[in-house]
Short mmCIF file of C-alpha atoms in Angstrom, two decimals:
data_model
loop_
_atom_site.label_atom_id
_atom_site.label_comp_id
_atom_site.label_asym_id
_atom_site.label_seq_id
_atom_site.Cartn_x
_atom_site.Cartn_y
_atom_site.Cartn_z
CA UNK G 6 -24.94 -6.38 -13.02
CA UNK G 7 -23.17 -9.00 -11.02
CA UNK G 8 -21.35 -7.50 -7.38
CA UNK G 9 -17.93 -8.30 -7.85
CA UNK G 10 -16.18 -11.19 -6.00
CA UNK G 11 -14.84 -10.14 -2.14
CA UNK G 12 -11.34 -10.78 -3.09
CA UNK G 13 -11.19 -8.26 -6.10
CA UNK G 14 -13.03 -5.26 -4.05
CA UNK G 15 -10.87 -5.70 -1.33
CA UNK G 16 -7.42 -5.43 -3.68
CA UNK G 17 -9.34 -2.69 -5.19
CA UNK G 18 -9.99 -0.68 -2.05
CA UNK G 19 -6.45 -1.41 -0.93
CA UNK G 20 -4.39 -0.45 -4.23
CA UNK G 21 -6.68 3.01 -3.82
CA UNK G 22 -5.86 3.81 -0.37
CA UNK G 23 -1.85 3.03 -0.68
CA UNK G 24 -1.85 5.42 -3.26
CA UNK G 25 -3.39 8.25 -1.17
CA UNK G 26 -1.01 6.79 1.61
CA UNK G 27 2.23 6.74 -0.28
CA UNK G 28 1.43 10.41 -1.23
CA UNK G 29 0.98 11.91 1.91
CA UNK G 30 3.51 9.78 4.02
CA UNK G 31 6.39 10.75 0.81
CA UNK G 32 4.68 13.31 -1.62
CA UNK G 33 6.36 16.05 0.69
CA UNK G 34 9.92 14.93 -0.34
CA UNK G 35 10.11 16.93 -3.33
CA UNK G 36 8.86 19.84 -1.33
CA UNK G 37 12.30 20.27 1.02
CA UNK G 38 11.52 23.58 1.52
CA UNK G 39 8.13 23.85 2.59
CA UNK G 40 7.06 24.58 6.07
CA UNK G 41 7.12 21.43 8.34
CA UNK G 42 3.47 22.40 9.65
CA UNK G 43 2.37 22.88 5.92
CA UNK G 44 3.45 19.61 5.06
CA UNK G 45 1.77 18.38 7.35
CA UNK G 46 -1.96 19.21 7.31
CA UNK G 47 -1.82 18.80 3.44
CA UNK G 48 -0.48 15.07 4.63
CA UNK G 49 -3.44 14.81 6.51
CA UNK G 50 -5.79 16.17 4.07
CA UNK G 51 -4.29 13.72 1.90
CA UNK G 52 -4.35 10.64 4.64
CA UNK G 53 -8.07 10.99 5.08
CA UNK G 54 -9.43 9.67 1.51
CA UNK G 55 -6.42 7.42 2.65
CA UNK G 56 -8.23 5.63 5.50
CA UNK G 57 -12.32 6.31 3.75
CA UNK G 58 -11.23 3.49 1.61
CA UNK G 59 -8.83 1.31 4.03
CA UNK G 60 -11.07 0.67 6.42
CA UNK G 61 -14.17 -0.57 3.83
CA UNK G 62 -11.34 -2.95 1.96
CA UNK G 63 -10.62 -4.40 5.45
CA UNK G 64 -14.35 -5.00 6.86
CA UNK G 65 -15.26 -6.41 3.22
CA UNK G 66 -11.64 -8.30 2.88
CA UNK G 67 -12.43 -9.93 6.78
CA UNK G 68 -15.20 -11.73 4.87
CA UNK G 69 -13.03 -14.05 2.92
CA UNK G 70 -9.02 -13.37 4.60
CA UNK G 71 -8.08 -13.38 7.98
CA UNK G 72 -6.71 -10.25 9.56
CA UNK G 73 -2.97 -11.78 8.70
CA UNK G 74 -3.48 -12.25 5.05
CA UNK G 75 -5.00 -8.57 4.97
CA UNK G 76 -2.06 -7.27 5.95
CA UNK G 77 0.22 -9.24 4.48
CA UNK G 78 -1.87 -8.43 1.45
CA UNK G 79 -1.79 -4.43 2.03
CA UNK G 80 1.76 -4.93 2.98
CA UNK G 81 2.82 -6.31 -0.73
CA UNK G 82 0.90 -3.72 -2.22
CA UNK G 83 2.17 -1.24 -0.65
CA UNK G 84 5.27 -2.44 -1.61
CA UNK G 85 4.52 -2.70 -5.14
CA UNK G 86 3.09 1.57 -5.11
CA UNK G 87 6.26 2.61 -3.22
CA UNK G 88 8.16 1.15 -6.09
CA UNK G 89 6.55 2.91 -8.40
CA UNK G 90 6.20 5.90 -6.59
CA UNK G 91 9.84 6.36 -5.68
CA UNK G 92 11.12 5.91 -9.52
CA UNK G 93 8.21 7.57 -11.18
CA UNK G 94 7.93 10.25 -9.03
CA UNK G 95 10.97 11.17 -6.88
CA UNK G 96 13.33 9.92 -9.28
CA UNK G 97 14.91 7.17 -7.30
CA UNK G 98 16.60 4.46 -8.69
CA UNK G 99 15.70 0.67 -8.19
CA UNK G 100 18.43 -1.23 -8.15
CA UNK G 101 18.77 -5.70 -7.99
CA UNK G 102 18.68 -5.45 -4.27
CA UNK G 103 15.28 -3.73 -4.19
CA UNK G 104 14.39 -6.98 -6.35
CA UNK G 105 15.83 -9.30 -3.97
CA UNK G 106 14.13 -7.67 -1.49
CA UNK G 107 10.74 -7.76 -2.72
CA UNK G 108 10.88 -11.13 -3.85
CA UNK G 109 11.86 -12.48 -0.29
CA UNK G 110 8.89 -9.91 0.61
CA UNK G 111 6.66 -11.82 -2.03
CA UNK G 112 7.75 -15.35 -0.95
CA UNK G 113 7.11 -14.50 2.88
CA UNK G 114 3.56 -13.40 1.70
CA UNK G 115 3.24 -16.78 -0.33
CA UNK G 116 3.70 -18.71 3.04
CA UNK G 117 0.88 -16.43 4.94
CA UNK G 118 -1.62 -18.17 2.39
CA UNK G 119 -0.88 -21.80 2.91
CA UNK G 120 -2.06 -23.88 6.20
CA UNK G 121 -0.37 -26.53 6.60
CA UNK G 122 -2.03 -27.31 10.30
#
């Protein structure tokens, strides 16, 4: 079976790992009444499959993106899971500024991929 190209592993690894992040930096929301130091470990506990697969997507991303287009990429999906996350699963409405927004975002990213030196 053919080892699949750098650029998809990497997106991979990093979709994965915002997920895990996203839950344990704003899983806890719906949870007001939970004990702060509760909250936190399970953040943790959470955090850690977080960075098993953030750390692997950067070493294998450095092969083919620079350090800036990593995060720039990790930023945008990050982005693009909070969305999600904050509609699906706390409820939170999205409105044409959040748009706005993340275009601009998107557009910013756009220019991180183009040398023009």
């Amino acid at each position: 079976m053919p080892a699949l190209p750098v650029w998809v592993v990497t997106i991979g690894l990093l979709a994965l790992s915002n997920l895990f992040m996203t839950l344990a930096w704003y899983g806890h929301l719906r949870f007001k009444t939970a004990p702060l130091v509760l909250v936190i470990a399970i953040s943790w506990l959470i955090a850690l499959p977080e960075y098993i697969l953030q750390v692997p997507a950067n070493r294998i991303g450095h092969r083919q993106f620079s350090a800036a287009q990593l995060k720039t990429i990790q930023e945008v999906i990050s982005l693009t899971v909070f969305a999600g996350f904050s509609w699906l699963y706390l409820g939170e409405r999205l409105g044409w500024q959040h748009g706005v927004g993340f275009t601009l975002i998107c557009a910013g990213a756009w220019f991180v991929f183009h040398d023009w030196g």
